[in-house]
Amino acid sequence: MSQPAEPTSVLSPEEVLRRSGVPFTVLDHVPIVGQEDAETKLGLTTEQLLKTMVFRTADGGFVLAALPVTGRVNYGRLARAAGVSRAKLRQAEPGELSLLGMEPGGASPVCDLPDVVIVFDTAVTRMGTVYCGSGRADRTVRIEAARLIELVGPKIEELSQ
């Protein structure tokens, strides 16, 4: 009789970056959540902050939306980009982030799972160096937006309201 298969663990966004060879740096810091923490506790400028919002679809899939921290996601546009109806898209619960190798306050546009839909706002293509989630609330990734886009291969859409 064969042994049951060991559950495979998902790689953290930081580990995906490390394995990719794409240049990036990591800032260790106190846990942060949101724009205000990034600005006040880390001294980062709003223009360089990239937030990632995590959504679930009715069939259990994930959608990651990355946009400048000051942007607000238009759910209809995001749903169209993800190929689902707006009614079948909801924000992920904090506990669901662990399925992606992430924790609240550390959501990242970098993901190891193949079926996750990743959508970047068009504004990200015009950003230079960005700071984004590493998967952990106490570590932030600094990376060139163009290199991040090359690595992730996201859909690029107008997401902001």
Coordinates of N, CA, C and O in Angstrom, one line a residue:
M1 N 0.9 -1.2 0.0 CA 0.0 0.0 0.0 C 0.9 1.2 0.0 O 1.9 1.3 0.7
S2 N 0.6 2.2 -0.8 CA 1.4 3.4 -0.9 C 1.1 4.4 0.2 O 0.0 4.4 0.7
Q3 N 2.1 5.2 0.5 CA 1.9 6.3 1.5 C 1.0 7.4 0.9 O 1.1 7.7 -0.3
P4 N 0.2 8.0 1.8 CA -0.6 9.2 1.3 C 0.4 10.3 0.9 O 1.5 10.4 1.5
A5 N 0.1 11.0 -0.1 CA 0.9 12.1 -0.6 C 1.0 13.2 0.5 O 0.0 13.5 1.1
E6 N 2.2 13.7 0.6 CA 2.4 14.8 1.6 C 1.8 16.0 0.9 O 2.0 16.2 -0.3
P7 N 1.1 16.9 1.7 CA 0.6 18.1 1.1 C 1.8 19.0 0.7 O 2.8 19.1 1.4
T8 N 1.7 19.5 -0.5 CA 2.7 20.4 -1.0 C 2.5 21.8 -0.4 O 1.4 22.3 -0.3
S9 N 3.6 22.4 0.0 CA 3.5 23.7 0.6 C 3.7 24.7 -0.5 O 4.6 24.5 -1.3
V10 N 3.0 25.8 -0.4 CA 3.2 26.9 -1.3 C 4.4 27.7 -0.9 O 4.7 27.9 0.3
L11 N 5.2 28.2 -1.9 CA 6.3 29.0 -1.6 C 5.8 30.4 -1.2 O 4.9 30.9 -1.8
S12 N 6.6 31.0 -0.3 CA 6.3 32.4 0.0 C 6.6 33.3 -1.2 O 7.5 32.9 -2.0
P13 N 6.0 34.5 -1.3 CA 6.4 35.4 -2.3 C 7.9 35.7 -2.3 O 8.6 35.8 -3.4
E14 N 8.5 35.9 -1.1 CA 9.9 36.2 -1.0 C 10.8 35.0 -1.6 O 11.7 35.2 -2.3
E15 N 10.3 33.8 -1.3 CA 11.1 32.6 -1.8 C 10.9 32.5 -3.4 O 11.9 32.2 -4.1
V16 N 9.8 32.8 -3.9 CA 9.6 32.9 -5.4 C 10.5 33.9 -6.0 O 11.2 33.6 -7.0
L17 N 10.6 35.1 -5.4 CA 11.6 36.1 -5.9 C 13.0 35.6 -5.8 O 13.8 35.8 -6.8
R18 N 13.4 35.0 -4.7 CA 14.7 34.5 -4.5 C 15.1 33.5 -5.6 O 16.1 33.5 -6.2
R19 N 14.2 32.6 -5.9 CA 14.4 31.5 -6.9 C 14.4 32.1 -8.3 O 15.0 31.5 -9.2
S20 N 13.8 33.2 -8.5 CA 13.6 33.8 -9.9 C 14.9 34.4 -10.3 O 15.2 34.5 -11.6
G21 N 15.7 34.9 -9.4 CA 17.0 35.6 -9.8 C 16.7 37.1 -10.1 O 17.7 37.8 -10.4
V22 N 15.5 37.5 -10.0 CA 15.2 38.9 -10.2 C 15.8 39.7 -9.0 O 15.6 39.3 -7.9
P23 N 16.5 40.8 -9.3 CA 17.0 41.6 -8.2 C 16.0 42.3 -7.4 O 15.0 42.9 -7.9
F24 N 16.1 42.2 -6.1 CA 15.2 42.8 -5.1 C 15.9 42.9 -3.8 O 16.9 42.2 -3.6
T25 N 15.4 43.8 -2.9 CA 15.9 43.8 -1.6 C 14.7 43.7 -0.6 O 13.6 44.0 -1.0
V26 N 15.0 43.4 0.6 CA 14.0 43.2 1.6 C 14.3 44.2 2.8 O 15.4 44.3 3.2
L27 N 13.3 44.9 3.3 CA 13.4 45.7 4.4 C 12.7 45.0 5.6 O 11.5 44.6 5.5
D28 N 13.4 44.7 6.7 CA 12.9 44.1 7.9 C 12.4 45.3 8.7 O 13.0 46.3 8.8
H29 N 11.2 45.2 9.3 CA 10.6 46.2 10.1 C 9.6 45.7 11.1 O 9.2 44.5 11.0
V30 N 9.0 46.6 11.9 CA 7.9 46.2 12.7 C 6.7 45.9 11.8 O 6.7 46.3 10.7
P31 N 5.8 45.0 12.3 CA 4.7 44.7 11.4 C 3.9 45.9 11.0 O 3.7 46.8 11.9
I32 N 3.5 46.0 9.8 CA 2.7 47.1 9.3 C 1.5 46.6 8.5 O 1.5 45.5 8.0
V33 N 0.5 47.5 8.5 CA -0.7 47.2 7.7 C -1.2 48.5 7.1 O -1.5 49.4 7.9
G34 N -1.1 48.6 5.8 CA -1.6 49.8 5.2 C -0.7 50.9 4.9 O 0.5 50.9 5.3
Q35 N -1.2 51.9 4.2 CA -0.4 53.0 3.7 C 0.1 53.9 4.8 O 1.3 54.2 4.8
E36 N -0.7 54.1 5.8 CA -0.2 55.0 6.9 C 1.0 54.4 7.6 O 1.9 55.1 7.9
D37 N 0.9 53.1 7.9 CA 2.0 52.5 8.6 C 3.3 52.5 7.7 O 4.4 52.8 8.2
A38 N 3.1 52.3 6.4 CA 4.3 52.3 5.5 C 4.9 53.7 5.5 O 6.1 53.8 5.4
E39 N 4.1 54.7 5.5 CA 4.6 56.1 5.5 C 5.2 56.5 6.8 O 6.3 57.0 6.8
T40 N 4.5 56.2 7.9 CA 5.0 56.7 9.2 C 6.0 55.8 9.8 O 7.0 56.3 10.4
K41 N 5.8 54.5 9.8 CA 6.8 53.6 10.4 C 8.0 53.3 9.6 O 9.1 53.0 10.1
L42 N 7.8 53.3 8.2 CA 9.0 53.0 7.4 C 9.5 54.2 6.6 O 10.6 54.1 6.0
G43 N 8.8 55.3 6.6 CA 9.3 56.5 5.9 C 9.2 56.4 4.4 O 10.0 57.1 3.7
L44 N 8.4 55.5 3.9 CA 8.3 55.3 2.4 C 7.3 56.4 1.8 O 6.3 56.7 2.5
T45 N 7.6 56.8 0.6 CA 6.7 57.7 -0.1 C 5.5 57.0 -0.7 O 5.7 55.9 -1.3
T46 N 4.4 57.7 -0.7 CA 3.2 57.1 -1.3 C 3.4 56.7 -2.8 O 2.9 55.7 -3.2
E47 N 4.1 57.5 -3.5 CA 4.3 57.3 -5.0 C 5.0 55.9 -5.2 O 5.0 55.4 -6.3
Q48 N 5.7 55.4 -4.3 CA 6.4 54.1 -4.5 C 5.7 52.9 -3.9 O 6.2 51.8 -4.0
L49 N 4.6 53.1 -3.2 CA 3.9 52.0 -2.5 C 2.9 51.3 -3.5 O 2.1 51.9 -4.1
L50 N 3.1 50.0 -3.6 CA 2.2 49.1 -4.4 C 1.5 48.2 -3.4 O 2.0 47.5 -2.6
K51 N 0.1 48.4 -3.4 CA -0.7 47.5 -2.6 C -1.2 46.3 -3.4 O -1.4 46.5 -4.6
T52 N -1.4 45.2 -2.7 CA -2.0 44.1 -3.3 C -3.2 43.7 -2.5 O -3.1 43.5 -1.3
M53 N -4.3 43.6 -3.2 CA -5.6 43.2 -2.6 C -5.9 41.7 -3.1 O -5.6 41.4 -4.2
V54 N -6.4 40.9 -2.1 CA -6.6 39.5 -2.4 C -8.1 39.3 -2.4 O -8.8 39.6 -1.5
F55 N -8.6 38.6 -3.5 CA -10.0 38.3 -3.7 C -10.2 36.8 -3.9 O -9.2 36.1 -4.3
R56 N -11.4 36.4 -3.7 CA -11.8 35.0 -3.9 C -12.9 35.0 -4.9 O -13.7 35.9 -4.9
T57 N -13.0 34.0 -5.8 CA -14.1 33.8 -6.7 C -15.0 32.8 -6.1 O -14.7 32.0 -5.2
A58 N -16.2 32.7 -6.7 CA -17.2 31.8 -6.2 C -16.8 30.3 -6.2 O -17.2 29.5 -5.4
D59 N -15.9 30.0 -7.2 CA -15.4 28.6 -7.3 C -14.2 28.4 -6.5 O -13.6 27.3 -6.6
G60 N -13.8 29.3 -5.6 CA -12.7 29.1 -4.7 C -11.3 29.6 -5.2 O -10.3 29.5 -4.5
G61 N -11.3 30.2 -6.4 CA -10.0 30.7 -6.9 C -9.6 32.0 -6.3 O -10.4 32.6 -5.6
F62 N -8.4 32.4 -6.5 CA -7.9 33.6 -6.0 C -7.6 34.6 -7.2 O -7.2 34.2 -8.3
V63 N -7.8 35.9 -6.9 CA -7.4 37.0 -7.8 C -6.6 38.0 -6.9 O -7.1 38.4 -5.9
L64 N -5.4 38.3 -7.4 CA -4.6 39.3 -6.8 C -4.7 40.6 -7.6 O -4.5 40.5 -8.9
A65 N -5.0 41.7 -7.0 CA -5.0 43.0 -7.7 C -3.9 43.9 -7.1 O -3.9 44.2 -5.9
A66 N -3.0 44.3 -8.0 CA -1.9 45.2 -7.5 C -2.1 46.6 -8.2 O -2.3 46.7 -9.4
L67 N -2.0 47.6 -7.3 CA -2.2 49.0 -7.8 C -1.5 49.9 -6.8 O -1.1 49.6 -5.7
P68 N -1.3 51.2 -7.3 CA -0.7 52.2 -6.4 C -1.5 52.3 -5.1 O -2.7 52.1 -5.1
V69 N -0.9 52.5 -4.0 CA -1.5 52.5 -2.7 C -2.7 53.4 -2.6 O -3.6 53.2 -1.8
T70 N -2.6 54.5 -3.3 CA -3.7 55.5 -3.2 C -4.9 55.2 -4.1 O -5.9 55.8 -4.0
G71 N -4.8 54.1 -5.0 CA -5.9 53.7 -5.8 C -6.9 53.0 -5.1 O -6.7 52.3 -4.1
R72 N -8.1 53.0 -5.7 CA -9.3 52.2 -5.2 C -9.7 51.3 -6.3 O -9.9 51.7 -7.4
V73 N -9.8 50.0 -6.0 CA -10.2 49.0 -7.0 C -11.7 49.2 -7.4 O -12.5 49.3 -6.6
N74 N -11.9 49.2 -8.7 CA -13.2 49.2 -9.3 C -13.5 47.7 -9.4 O -12.9 47.0 -10.3
Y75 N -14.4 47.2 -8.6 CA -14.7 45.8 -8.6 C -15.2 45.2 -9.9 O -14.9 44.1 -10.3
G76 N -16.0 46.0 -10.6 CA -16.5 45.6 -11.9 C -15.4 45.4 -12.9 O -15.3 44.4 -13.6
R77 N -14.4 46.3 -13.0 CA -13.3 46.2 -13.9 C -12.4 45.0 -13.5 O -11.9 44.3 -14.4
L78 N -12.2 44.9 -12.2 CA -11.4 43.7 -11.8 C -12.0 42.4 -12.1 O -11.4 41.5 -12.6
A79 N -13.3 42.3 -11.9 CA -14.1 41.1 -12.2 C -14.0 40.8 -13.7 O -13.7 39.6 -14.1
R80 N -14.1 41.8 -14.6 CA -14.0 41.6 -16.0 C -12.6 41.1 -16.4 O -12.4 40.2 -17.2
A81 N -11.6 41.7 -15.8 CA -10.2 41.3 -16.0 C -9.9 39.9 -15.6 O -9.2 39.2 -16.2
A82 N -10.6 39.5 -14.5 CA -10.4 38.1 -14.0 C -11.3 37.1 -14.7 O -11.1 35.9 -14.4
G83 N -12.2 37.6 -15.5 CA -13.1 36.7 -16.2 C -14.2 36.1 -15.4 O -14.6 35.0 -15.7
V84 N -14.6 36.8 -14.4 CA -15.7 36.4 -13.5 C -16.8 37.5 -13.4 O -16.4 38.7 -13.7
S85 N -18.0 37.1 -13.0 CA -19.0 38.2 -12.8 C -18.7 38.9 -11.5 O -18.1 38.3 -10.6
R86 N -19.1 40.1 -11.4 CA -18.9 40.9 -10.2 C -19.5 40.2 -9.0 O -18.9 40.2 -7.9
A87 N -20.6 39.6 -9.1 CA -21.3 38.9 -8.1 C -20.6 37.7 -7.5 O -20.8 37.3 -6.4
K88 N -19.6 37.2 -8.3 CA -18.8 36.0 -7.9 C -17.4 36.4 -7.4 O -16.6 35.5 -7.3
L89 N -17.2 37.7 -7.0 CA -15.9 38.1 -6.5 C -16.1 38.8 -5.2 O -17.0 39.6 -5.0
R90 N -15.3 38.3 -4.2 CA -15.3 38.9 -2.9 C -13.9 39.1 -2.4 O -13.0 38.3 -2.8
Q91 N -13.7 40.0 -1.4 CA -12.4 40.1 -0.8 C -12.1 38.9 0.0 O -13.1 38.3 0.7
A92 N -10.9 38.4 0.0 CA -10.5 37.2 0.8 C -10.5 37.5 2.3 O -10.3 38.7 2.7
E93 N -10.9 36.5 3.1 CA -10.8 36.7 4.5 C -9.3 36.6 4.9 O -8.5 35.9 4.3
P94 N -8.9 37.3 6.0 CA -7.5 37.3 6.4 C -6.9 35.9 6.6 O -5.8 35.6 6.2
G95 N -7.7 34.9 7.1 CA -7.2 33.6 7.3 C -6.9 32.8 5.9 O -6.2 31.9 5.9
E96 N -7.5 33.3 4.9 CA -7.4 32.6 3.6 C -6.0 33.0 2.9 O -5.6 32.2 2.0
L97 N -5.4 34.0 3.4 CA -4.1 34.4 2.8 C -3.0 33.3 3.0 O -2.1 33.2 2.1
S98 N -3.1 32.6 4.0 CA -2.2 31.5 4.3 C -2.1 30.5 3.2 O -1.1 29.8 2.9
L99 N -3.2 30.3 2.4 CA -3.3 29.4 1.3 C -2.4 29.8 0.2 O -2.0 29.1 -0.7
L100 N -2.0 31.1 0.2 CA -1.1 31.7 -0.8 C 0.3 31.9 -0.3 O 1.2 32.5 -1.0
G101 N 0.6 31.4 1.0 CA 1.9 31.7 1.5 C 2.1 33.1 2.1 O 3.2 33.6 2.1
M102 N 1.0 33.7 2.4 CA 1.0 35.1 2.9 C 0.2 35.3 4.2 O -0.5 34.4 4.6
E103 N 0.4 36.4 4.8 CA -0.3 36.8 6.0 C -0.9 38.2 5.9 O -0.4 38.9 5.0
P104 N -1.9 38.5 6.7 CA -2.5 39.9 6.6 C -1.4 40.9 6.8 O -0.5 40.7 7.7
G105 N -1.4 42.0 6.0 CA -0.4 43.0 6.1 C 0.8 42.7 5.2 O 1.7 43.5 5.1
G106 N 0.9 41.5 4.6 CA 2.0 41.1 3.7 C 1.6 40.7 2.4 O 2.4 40.0 1.7
A107 N 0.3 40.9 2.0 CA -0.1 40.5 0.6 C 0.8 41.0 -0.4 O 1.3 42.1 -0.4
S108 N 1.1 40.1 -1.4 CA 2.1 40.4 -2.4 C 1.5 40.0 -3.8 O 0.7 39.1 -3.9
P109 N 2.0 40.7 -4.8 CA 1.5 40.3 -6.2 C 2.3 39.1 -6.7 O 2.1 38.7 -7.8
V110 N 3.2 38.6 -6.0 CA 4.1 37.5 -6.4 C 3.5 36.2 -5.7 O 3.3 36.2 -4.5
C111 N 3.1 35.2 -6.5 CA 2.5 34.0 -6.0 C 3.0 32.8 -6.7 O 3.2 32.8 -7.9
D112 N 3.1 31.7 -6.0 CA 3.7 30.5 -6.5 C 2.6 29.6 -7.1 O 2.9 28.7 -7.9
L113 N 1.3 29.8 -6.8 CA 0.3 28.9 -7.3 C -0.1 29.3 -8.8 O -0.3 30.4 -9.1
P114 N -0.2 28.2 -9.6 CA -0.4 28.5 -11.1 C -1.8 29.0 -11.5 O -1.9 29.7 -12.5
D115 N -2.8 28.7 -10.7 CA -4.2 29.1 -11.1 C -4.6 30.5 -10.6 O -5.8 30.9 -10.8
V116 N -3.8 31.2 -9.9 CA -4.1 32.5 -9.3 C -4.1 33.5 -10.5 O -3.1 33.6 -11.2
V117 N -5.2 34.3 -10.6 CA -5.2 35.4 -11.6 C -4.6 36.6 -10.9 O -5.0 37.0 -9.9
I118 N -3.6 37.2 -11.6 CA -3.0 38.4 -11.1 C -3.2 39.5 -12.1 O -3.0 39.4 -13.3
V119 N -3.7 40.6 -11.6 CA -4.0 41.8 -12.4 C -3.3 43.0 -11.8 O -3.5 43.3 -10.6
F120 N -2.6 43.7 -12.7 CA -1.9 45.0 -12.3 C -2.7 46.1 -12.9 O -3.1 46.1 -14.1
D121 N -2.9 47.2 -12.1 CA -3.4 48.4 -12.7 C -2.4 49.0 -13.7 O -1.2 48.9 -13.5
T122 N -2.9 49.6 -14.8 CA -2.0 50.2 -15.8 C -1.0 51.2 -15.2 O 0.1 51.3 -15.7
A123 N -1.4 51.9 -14.1 CA -0.5 52.8 -13.4 C 0.8 52.2 -13.0 O 1.9 52.8 -12.9
V124 N 0.8 50.9 -12.7 CA 2.0 50.2 -12.2 C 3.1 50.2 -13.3 O 4.3 50.3 -13.0
T125 N 2.7 50.2 -14.5 CA 3.7 50.1 -15.6 C 4.5 51.4 -15.7 O 5.5 51.5 -16.3
R126 N 4.0 52.5 -15.1 CA 4.7 53.8 -15.1 C 5.5 54.1 -13.8 O 6.0 55.1 -13.6
M127 N 5.4 53.1 -12.9 CA 6.2 53.3 -11.6 C 7.6 52.8 -11.8 O 7.8 51.9 -12.6
G128 N 8.5 53.4 -11.1 CA 9.9 52.9 -11.1 C 10.1 51.9 -10.0 O 9.6 50.7 -10.1
T129 N 10.9 52.2 -9.0 CA 11.1 51.3 -7.9 C 9.8 51.3 -7.0 O 9.3 52.4 -6.7
V130 N 9.4 50.1 -6.7 CA 8.2 50.0 -5.8 C 8.5 49.2 -4.6 O 9.5 48.4 -4.6
Y131 N 7.7 49.4 -3.6 CA 7.7 48.6 -2.4 C 6.4 47.9 -2.3 O 5.3 48.5 -2.4
C132 N 6.5 46.6 -2.1 CA 5.3 45.7 -2.1 C 5.5 44.7 -1.0 O 6.5 44.5 -0.4
G133 N 4.4 43.9 -0.8 CA 4.4 42.9 0.2 C 5.3 41.8 -0.1 O 5.5 41.4 -1.2
S134 N 5.8 41.1 1.0 CA 6.7 40.0 0.9 C 6.1 38.7 1.2 O 6.6 37.6 1.2
G135 N 4.8 38.8 1.7 CA 4.1 37.7 2.2 C 4.0 37.8 3.8 O 3.1 37.1 4.4
R136 N 4.8 38.6 4.3 CA 4.9 38.8 5.8 C 4.6 40.3 6.1 O 5.1 41.2 5.4
A137 N 4.0 40.6 7.2 CA 3.7 41.9 7.6 C 5.0 42.7 8.2 O 4.9 43.9 8.3
D138 N 6.0 41.9 8.5 CA 7.2 42.5 9.0 C 8.4 42.6 8.0 O 9.5 42.8 8.4
R139 N 8.1 42.4 6.7 CA 9.1 42.5 5.7 C 8.5 43.1 4.4 O 7.4 42.7 4.0
T140 N 9.2 44.0 3.8 CA 8.7 44.6 2.6 C 9.7 44.5 1.5 O 10.9 44.6 1.7
V141 N 9.3 44.2 0.3 CA 10.1 44.0 -0.9 C 10.3 45.3 -1.6 O 9.3 46.0 -1.9
R142 N 11.5 45.6 -2.0 CA 11.9 46.8 -2.9 C 12.3 46.2 -4.2 O 13.2 45.4 -4.2
I143 N 11.6 46.6 -5.3 CA 11.9 46.0 -6.6 C 11.5 47.0 -7.7 O 10.6 47.8 -7.5
E144 N 12.1 46.8 -8.8 CA 11.7 47.7 -10.0 C 10.4 47.1 -10.5 O 10.3 45.9 -10.8
A145 N 9.5 48.0 -10.8 CA 8.1 47.6 -11.2 C 8.2 46.8 -12.5 O 7.5 45.8 -12.7
A146 N 9.1 47.3 -13.5 CA 9.2 46.6 -14.7 C 9.7 45.1 -14.5 O 9.2 44.2 -15.2
R147 N 10.6 44.9 -13.6 CA 11.1 43.5 -13.4 C 10.0 42.7 -12.7 O 9.9 41.5 -12.9
L148 N 9.2 43.3 -11.8 CA 8.1 42.6 -11.1 C 7.1 42.2 -12.2 O 6.6 41.1 -12.2
I149 N 6.8 43.1 -13.1 CA 5.8 42.7 -14.2 C 6.4 41.6 -15.0 O 5.6 40.7 -15.4
E150 N 7.6 41.6 -15.4 CA 8.2 40.5 -16.2 C 8.1 39.2 -15.4 O 7.8 38.2 -16.0
L151 N 8.4 39.2 -14.1 CA 8.4 38.0 -13.4 C 6.9 37.5 -13.2 O 6.7 36.3 -13.4
V152 N 6.0 38.3 -12.9 CA 4.7 37.9 -12.5 C 3.8 37.6 -13.8 O 3.0 36.7 -13.8
G153 N 4.0 38.4 -14.9 CA 3.3 38.2 -16.1 C 1.8 38.5 -15.9 O 0.9 37.7 -16.3
P154 N 1.4 39.6 -15.2 CA 0.0 39.8 -14.9 C -0.8 40.3 -16.1 O -0.2 40.7 -17.1
K155 N -2.1 40.3 -15.9 CA -2.9 41.0 -16.9 C -2.8 42.5 -16.5 O -2.6 42.8 -15.3
I156 N -2.7 43.4 -17.4 CA -2.6 44.8 -17.2 C -3.9 45.5 -17.6 O -4.3 45.4 -18.8
E157 N -4.6 46.0 -16.6 CA -5.9 46.6 -16.9 C -6.1 47.9 -16.1 O -5.4 48.1 -15.1
E158 N -7.0 48.8 -16.5 CA -7.4 50.0 -15.7 C -8.3 49.5 -14.6 O -9.4 49.2 -14.8
L159 N -7.7 49.4 -13.4 CA -8.5 48.9 -12.2 C -9.0 50.0 -11.3 O -10.0 49.8 -10.6
S160 N -8.3 51.1 -11.3 CA -8.7 52.2 -10.3 C -9.9 52.9 -10.7 O -10.2 53.1 -11.9
Q161 N -10.6 53.4 -9.7 CA -11.8 54.2 -9.9 C -11.4 55.6 -10.2 O -10.4 56.1 -9.8

